Amino acid sequence: MRNLLLAAACLEQATDLHPRVRHEIKARTSRLFPPRSMSAARHVADIGGPMLLGLLPGPEGLTDAEAACAVVAASRTGTDAALPVLARFRGHPSLALRRQLVWAWHRFDTDEYAREIIAHLDETDLYFTAHHTGHLRALRDMGGRARVQIVGRYHPDQLLEHLDHGRLTHLWLRDGYARHGHGGQEWLSAFPRLHTLVLPETAPRYTSTLPRHLTVVRESDMSSRG
């Protein structure tokens, strides 16, 4: 497959290629692009690498599912060349696709991806995933976000420092948090608009120390990120 992708990527420069060969290459690659499942998207990305970027169509003419698969394929290359491709999809209304764009943030330079992709995404119902405190800082620099998902375990003092106190309404602690003597009330009450806390299945609810207006939701009740 790698040889096929390489041949397809070189078609524009191969001006002397026999028409029959050109047609055969296009016919074969048309079965691969757009990828029509997440597994197919990961497969072509892992085999083709950056050379597949010029072969990805869309978002025009793609279903929501196909567009999301194209985003997965492009983002898995993790190269700067993928940013213009991903930027084509940043105005897409699909929540599943926007989730994929947010999740891919950790594969790229924090600030550049924030400028080119994150800053342009429709925030409706979207959790902005932070894989490290640099992501949280970037979100605050953009004015904060109402919904934030934290990947990894952090001390509450770190979350108090980096999360936007004025905008946060939904907080998803994917891996819980490092308590080190903290109960829920001491730090969660610092976010006056926060009303939904998503916790992993194994985390205690801390019901005796949570603010009364806060609702705890388990990850099993959340829709999958694909």
mmCIF file of C-alpha atoms in Angstrom:
data_model
loop_
_atom_site.group_PDB
_atom_site.id
_atom_site.type_symbol
_atom_site.label_atom_id
_atom_site.label_comp_id
_atom_site.label_asym_id
_atom_site.label_seq_id
_atom_site.Cartn_x
_atom_site.Cartn_y
_atom_site.Cartn_z
ATOM 1 C CA MET A 1 0.000 0.000 0.000
ATOM 2 C CA ARG A 2 2.855 2.372 0.761
ATOM 3 C CA ASN A 3 4.091 2.122 -2.830
ATOM 4 C CA LEU A 4 0.591 2.862 -4.092
ATOM 5 C CA LEU A 5 0.339 5.967 -1.886
ATOM 6 C CA LEU A 6 3.754 7.116 -3.037
ATOM 7 C CA ALA A 7 2.760 6.679 -6.654
ATOM 8 C CA ALA A 8 -0.481 8.597 -6.096
ATOM 9 C CA ALA A 9 1.349 11.414 -4.323
ATOM 10 C CA CYS A 10 3.682 11.774 -7.335
ATOM 11 C CA LEU A 11 0.985 11.869 -10.011
ATOM 12 C CA GLU A 12 1.020 15.644 -10.443
ATOM 13 C CA GLN A 13 4.752 15.675 -11.137
ATOM 14 C CA ALA A 14 4.666 12.583 -13.384
ATOM 15 C CA THR A 15 3.664 14.416 -16.552
ATOM 16 C CA ASP A 16 4.959 11.681 -18.878
ATOM 17 C CA LEU A 17 3.096 8.864 -17.165
ATOM 18 C CA HIS A 18 1.079 6.646 -19.475
ATOM 19 C CA PRO A 19 -2.673 7.454 -19.158
ATOM 20 C CA ARG A 20 -3.505 3.838 -18.472
ATOM 21 C CA VAL A 21 -1.096 3.731 -15.525
ATOM 22 C CA ARG A 22 -2.402 7.048 -14.235
ATOM 23 C CA HIS A 23 -5.966 5.766 -14.421
ATOM 24 C CA GLU A 24 -5.030 2.555 -12.602
ATOM 25 C CA ILE A 25 -3.347 4.444 -9.750
ATOM 26 C CA LYS A 26 -6.331 6.767 -9.347
ATOM 27 C CA ALA A 27 -8.753 3.847 -9.423
ATOM 28 C CA ARG A 28 -6.872 2.006 -6.700
ATOM 29 C CA THR A 29 -6.436 5.017 -4.429
ATOM 30 C CA SER A 30 -10.116 5.939 -4.826
ATOM 31 C CA ARG A 31 -10.889 2.829 -2.795
ATOM 32 C CA LEU A 32 -8.780 4.199 0.069
ATOM 33 C CA PHE A 33 -9.782 7.889 0.062
ATOM 34 C CA PRO A 34 -11.647 9.092 1.832
ATOM 35 C CA PRO A 35 -11.143 6.426 4.501
ATOM 36 C CA ARG A 36 -14.582 5.263 5.575
ATOM 37 C CA SER A 37 -13.834 3.933 9.054
ATOM 38 C CA MET A 38 -11.604 4.970 11.926
ATOM 39 C CA SER A 39 -9.567 1.789 11.586
ATOM 40 C CA ALA A 40 -9.034 2.476 7.875
ATOM 41 C CA ALA A 41 -8.031 6.067 8.638
ATOM 42 C CA ARG A 42 -5.456 4.941 11.174
ATOM 43 C CA HIS A 43 -4.183 2.265 8.805
ATOM 44 C CA VAL A 44 -3.534 4.556 5.837
ATOM 45 C CA ALA A 45 -2.001 7.187 8.118
ATOM 46 C CA ASP A 46 0.375 4.749 9.769
ATOM 47 C CA ILE A 47 1.474 3.329 6.421
ATOM 48 C CA GLY A 48 1.445 6.437 4.272
ATOM 49 C CA GLY A 49 2.561 9.105 6.716
ATOM 50 C CA PRO A 50 2.696 12.695 5.389
ATOM 51 C CA MET A 51 2.460 11.558 1.762
ATOM 52 C CA LEU A 52 -1.256 10.885 2.220
ATOM 53 C CA LEU A 53 -2.052 14.517 3.058
ATOM 54 C CA GLY A 54 -2.379 15.546 -0.572
ATOM 55 C CA LEU A 55 -4.772 12.666 -1.203
ATOM 56 C CA LEU A 56 -7.331 13.522 1.457
ATOM 57 C CA PRO A 57 -10.474 15.163 0.092
ATOM 58 C CA GLY A 58 -12.993 17.317 1.891
ATOM 59 C CA PRO A 59 -14.727 18.522 3.739
ATOM 60 C CA GLU A 60 -16.871 19.267 0.682
ATOM 61 C CA GLY A 61 -18.561 16.173 -0.672
ATOM 62 C CA LEU A 62 -17.930 14.042 2.413
ATOM 63 C CA THR A 63 -20.388 12.702 4.942
ATOM 64 C CA ASP A 64 -19.812 13.700 8.563
ATOM 65 C CA ALA A 65 -18.338 10.267 9.272
ATOM 66 C CA GLU A 66 -16.000 10.424 6.270
ATOM 67 C CA ALA A 67 -14.881 13.915 7.221
ATOM 68 C CA ALA A 68 -14.081 12.759 10.760
ATOM 69 C CA CYS A 69 -12.058 9.864 9.343
ATOM 70 C CA ALA A 70 -10.128 12.276 7.128
ATOM 71 C CA VAL A 71 -9.283 14.360 10.192
ATOM 72 C CA VAL A 72 -8.044 11.274 12.030
ATOM 73 C CA ALA A 73 -5.850 10.264 9.101
ATOM 74 C CA ALA A 74 -4.321 13.730 8.742
ATOM 75 C CA SER A 75 -3.813 14.273 12.455
ATOM 76 C CA ARG A 76 -1.986 10.992 12.959
ATOM 77 C CA THR A 77 0.864 12.228 10.769
ATOM 78 C CA GLY A 78 1.661 14.786 13.479
ATOM 79 C CA THR A 79 3.541 16.997 11.007
ATOM 80 C CA ASP A 80 3.269 20.725 10.318
ATOM 81 C CA ALA A 81 2.141 19.849 6.788
ATOM 82 C CA ALA A 82 -1.074 18.437 8.267
ATOM 83 C CA LEU A 83 -2.189 21.785 9.687
ATOM 84 C CA PRO A 84 -3.494 23.267 6.407
ATOM 85 C CA VAL A 85 -5.416 20.060 5.796
ATOM 86 C CA LEU A 86 -6.921 20.065 9.279
ATOM 87 C CA ALA A 87 -7.709 23.775 8.974
ATOM 88 C CA ARG A 88 -10.064 22.967 6.117
ATOM 89 C CA PHE A 89 -12.253 21.119 8.619
ATOM 90 C CA ARG A 90 -12.142 23.569 11.534
ATOM 91 C CA GLY A 91 -15.496 25.143 10.652
ATOM 92 C CA HIS A 92 -17.267 21.798 10.338
ATOM 93 C CA PRO A 93 -20.422 21.543 12.505
ATOM 94 C CA SER A 94 -20.073 17.831 13.397
ATOM 95 C CA LEU A 95 -19.427 17.350 17.110
ATOM 96 C CA ALA A 96 -17.651 14.048 16.484
ATOM 97 C CA LEU A 97 -15.293 15.725 14.030
ATOM 98 C CA ARG A 98 -14.645 18.668 16.358
ATOM 99 C CA ARG A 99 -13.813 16.187 19.106
ATOM 100 C CA GLN A 100 -11.233 14.591 16.851
ATOM 101 C CA LEU A 101 -9.666 17.958 16.101
ATOM 102 C CA VAL A 102 -9.415 18.786 19.798
ATOM 103 C CA TRP A 103 -8.050 15.378 20.748
ATOM 104 C CA ALA A 104 -5.295 15.652 18.125
ATOM 105 C CA TRP A 105 -3.880 18.809 19.758
ATOM 106 C CA HIS A 106 -1.212 16.876 21.661
ATOM 107 C CA ARG A 107 0.381 15.710 18.405
ATOM 108 C CA PHE A 108 1.323 19.240 17.326
ATOM 109 C CA ASP A 109 2.977 22.387 18.597
ATOM 110 C CA THR A 110 0.725 23.749 21.325
ATOM 111 C CA ASP A 111 0.555 27.401 20.326
ATOM 112 C CA GLU A 112 0.483 26.942 16.558
ATOM 113 C CA TYR A 113 -2.296 24.371 16.745
ATOM 114 C CA ALA A 114 -4.211 26.621 19.131
ATOM 115 C CA ARG A 115 -4.021 29.499 16.649
ATOM 116 C CA GLU A 116 -4.775 27.501 13.524
ATOM 117 C CA ILE A 117 -7.352 25.006 14.811
ATOM 118 C CA ILE A 118 -8.543 25.316 18.421
ATOM 119 C CA ALA A 119 -9.384 29.023 18.271
ATOM 120 C CA HIS A 120 -11.750 28.456 15.337
ATOM 121 C CA LEU A 121 -13.826 25.549 16.648
ATOM 122 C CA ASP A 122 -17.496 25.938 17.489
ATOM 123 C CA GLU A 123 -17.654 25.489 21.262
ATOM 124 C CA THR A 124 -21.202 24.084 21.365
ATOM 125 C CA ASP A 125 -21.264 20.886 23.479
ATOM 126 C CA LEU A 126 -17.511 20.454 22.899
ATOM 127 C CA TYR A 127 -15.058 19.458 25.631
ATOM 128 C CA PHE A 128 -11.647 20.963 24.917
ATOM 129 C CA THR A 129 -9.101 18.310 25.838
ATOM 130 C CA ALA A 130 -5.947 19.367 27.671
ATOM 131 C CA HIS A 131 -3.141 16.826 27.767
ATOM 132 C CA HIS A 132 -0.852 19.093 29.776
ATOM 133 C CA THR A 133 -0.816 22.467 31.493
ATOM 134 C CA GLY A 134 0.431 24.130 28.293
ATOM 135 C CA HIS A 135 -2.934 23.359 26.736
ATOM 136 C CA LEU A 136 -4.720 24.894 29.714
ATOM 137 C CA ARG A 137 -2.566 28.008 29.453
ATOM 138 C CA ALA A 138 -3.365 28.301 25.744
ATOM 139 C CA LEU A 139 -7.093 27.967 26.432
ATOM 140 C CA ARG A 140 -6.920 30.717 29.057
ATOM 141 C CA ASP A 141 -5.030 32.951 26.635
ATOM 142 C CA MET A 142 -7.936 32.475 24.218
ATOM 143 C CA GLY A 143 -10.435 33.565 26.843
ATOM 144 C CA GLY A 144 -11.082 30.179 28.431
ATOM 145 C CA ARG A 145 -13.596 27.521 27.526
ATOM 146 C CA ALA A 146 -16.793 26.377 29.239
ATOM 147 C CA ARG A 147 -16.100 22.661 28.835
ATOM 148 C CA VAL A 148 -12.645 21.244 29.551
ATOM 149 C CA GLN A 149 -11.443 17.651 29.684
ATOM 150 C CA ILE A 150 -8.235 17.001 31.637
ATOM 151 C CA VAL A 151 -6.037 14.045 30.607
ATOM 152 C CA GLY A 152 -3.646 12.973 33.360
ATOM 153 C CA ARG A 153 -3.649 13.470 37.107
ATOM 154 C CA TYR A 154 -2.921 16.929 38.484
ATOM 155 C CA HIS A 155 -2.872 18.424 41.935
ATOM 156 C CA PRO A 156 -5.904 20.686 42.462
ATOM 157 C CA ASP A 157 -3.570 23.662 42.904
ATOM 158 C CA GLN A 158 -2.440 23.200 39.303
ATOM 159 C CA LEU A 159 -6.028 23.138 38.082
ATOM 160 C CA LEU A 160 -6.878 26.201 40.142
ATOM 161 C CA GLU A 161 -3.958 28.017 38.557
ATOM 162 C CA HIS A 162 -4.600 27.107 34.942
ATOM 163 C CA LEU A 163 -8.361 26.655 34.505
ATOM 164 C CA ASP A 164 -10.455 29.727 33.742
ATOM 165 C CA HIS A 165 -12.533 30.434 36.849
ATOM 166 C CA GLY A 166 -15.092 32.631 35.138
ATOM 167 C CA ARG A 167 -16.099 30.464 32.176
ATOM 168 C CA LEU A 168 -15.830 26.847 33.329
ATOM 169 C CA THR A 169 -19.195 25.081 33.528
ATOM 170 C CA HIS A 170 -18.240 21.451 32.742
ATOM 171 C CA LEU A 171 -15.064 19.757 33.952
ATOM 172 C CA TRP A 172 -14.106 16.241 32.837
ATOM 173 C CA LEU A 173 -11.326 14.711 34.937
ATOM 174 C CA ARG A 174 -10.496 11.758 32.722
ATOM 175 C CA ASP A 175 -7.958 10.309 35.166
ATOM 176 C CA GLY A 176 -9.262 11.820 38.391
ATOM 177 C CA TYR A 177 -6.954 14.144 40.280
ATOM 178 C CA ALA A 178 -4.140 13.904 42.801
ATOM 179 C CA ARG A 179 -5.867 14.748 46.083
ATOM 180 C CA HIS A 180 -2.964 14.972 48.529
ATOM 181 C CA GLY A 181 -5.279 15.920 51.340
ATOM 182 C CA HIS A 182 -7.685 18.004 49.271
ATOM 183 C CA GLY A 183 -11.403 17.316 49.450
ATOM 184 C CA GLY A 184 -13.760 18.398 46.722
ATOM 185 C CA GLN A 185 -15.067 21.577 48.297
ATOM 186 C CA GLU A 186 -11.767 23.340 48.769
ATOM 187 C CA TRP A 187 -11.011 23.814 45.113
ATOM 188 C CA LEU A 188 -14.149 23.060 43.081
ATOM 189 C CA SER A 189 -16.065 25.835 44.789
ATOM 190 C CA ALA A 190 -13.564 28.296 43.265
ATOM 191 C CA PHE A 191 -15.414 27.940 39.950
ATOM 192 C CA PRO A 192 -18.736 29.755 40.450
ATOM 193 C CA ARG A 193 -20.314 28.603 37.163
ATOM 194 C CA LEU A 194 -19.182 24.963 37.345
ATOM 195 C CA HIS A 195 -22.178 22.633 37.573
ATOM 196 C CA THR A 196 -21.073 19.338 35.947
ATOM 197 C CA LEU A 197 -18.124 17.179 36.989
ATOM 198 C CA VAL A 198 -17.292 14.088 34.923
ATOM 199 C CA LEU A 199 -15.262 11.429 36.755
ATOM 200 C CA PRO A 200 -13.844 8.025 35.775
ATOM 201 C CA GLU A 201 -15.737 4.943 36.857
ATOM 202 C CA THR A 202 -13.317 4.127 39.678
ATOM 203 C CA ALA A 203 -13.189 7.568 41.261
ATOM 204 C CA PRO A 204 -15.110 8.220 44.504
ATOM 205 C CA ARG A 205 -17.874 10.781 44.286
ATOM 206 C CA TYR A 206 -16.701 12.910 47.235
ATOM 207 C CA THR A 207 -20.361 13.690 47.848
ATOM 208 C CA SER A 208 -19.755 15.037 51.350
ATOM 209 C CA THR A 209 -17.365 17.733 50.143
ATOM 210 C CA LEU A 210 -18.740 18.699 46.731
ATOM 211 C CA PRO A 211 -20.617 21.962 46.259
ATOM 212 C CA ARG A 212 -24.337 21.244 46.420
ATOM 213 C CA HIS A 213 -25.041 22.632 42.973
ATOM 214 C CA LEU A 214 -22.492 20.293 41.359
ATOM 215 C CA THR A 215 -23.689 17.203 39.481
ATOM 216 C CA VAL A 216 -21.322 14.227 39.168
ATOM 217 C CA VAL A 217 -21.459 12.258 35.901
ATOM 218 C CA ARG A 218 -19.610 9.036 35.184
ATOM 219 C CA GLU A 219 -17.612 8.580 31.981
ATOM 220 C CA SER A 220 -19.826 5.647 30.984
ATOM 221 C CA ASP A 221 -22.639 8.174 30.565
ATOM 222 C CA MET A 222 -20.636 10.302 28.166
ATOM 223 C CA SER A 223 -20.614 9.757 24.414
ATOM 224 C CA SER A 224 -17.464 8.147 23.023
ATOM 225 C CA ARG A 225 -14.720 10.153 21.401
ATOM 226 C CA GLY A 226 -14.219 7.589 18.688
#
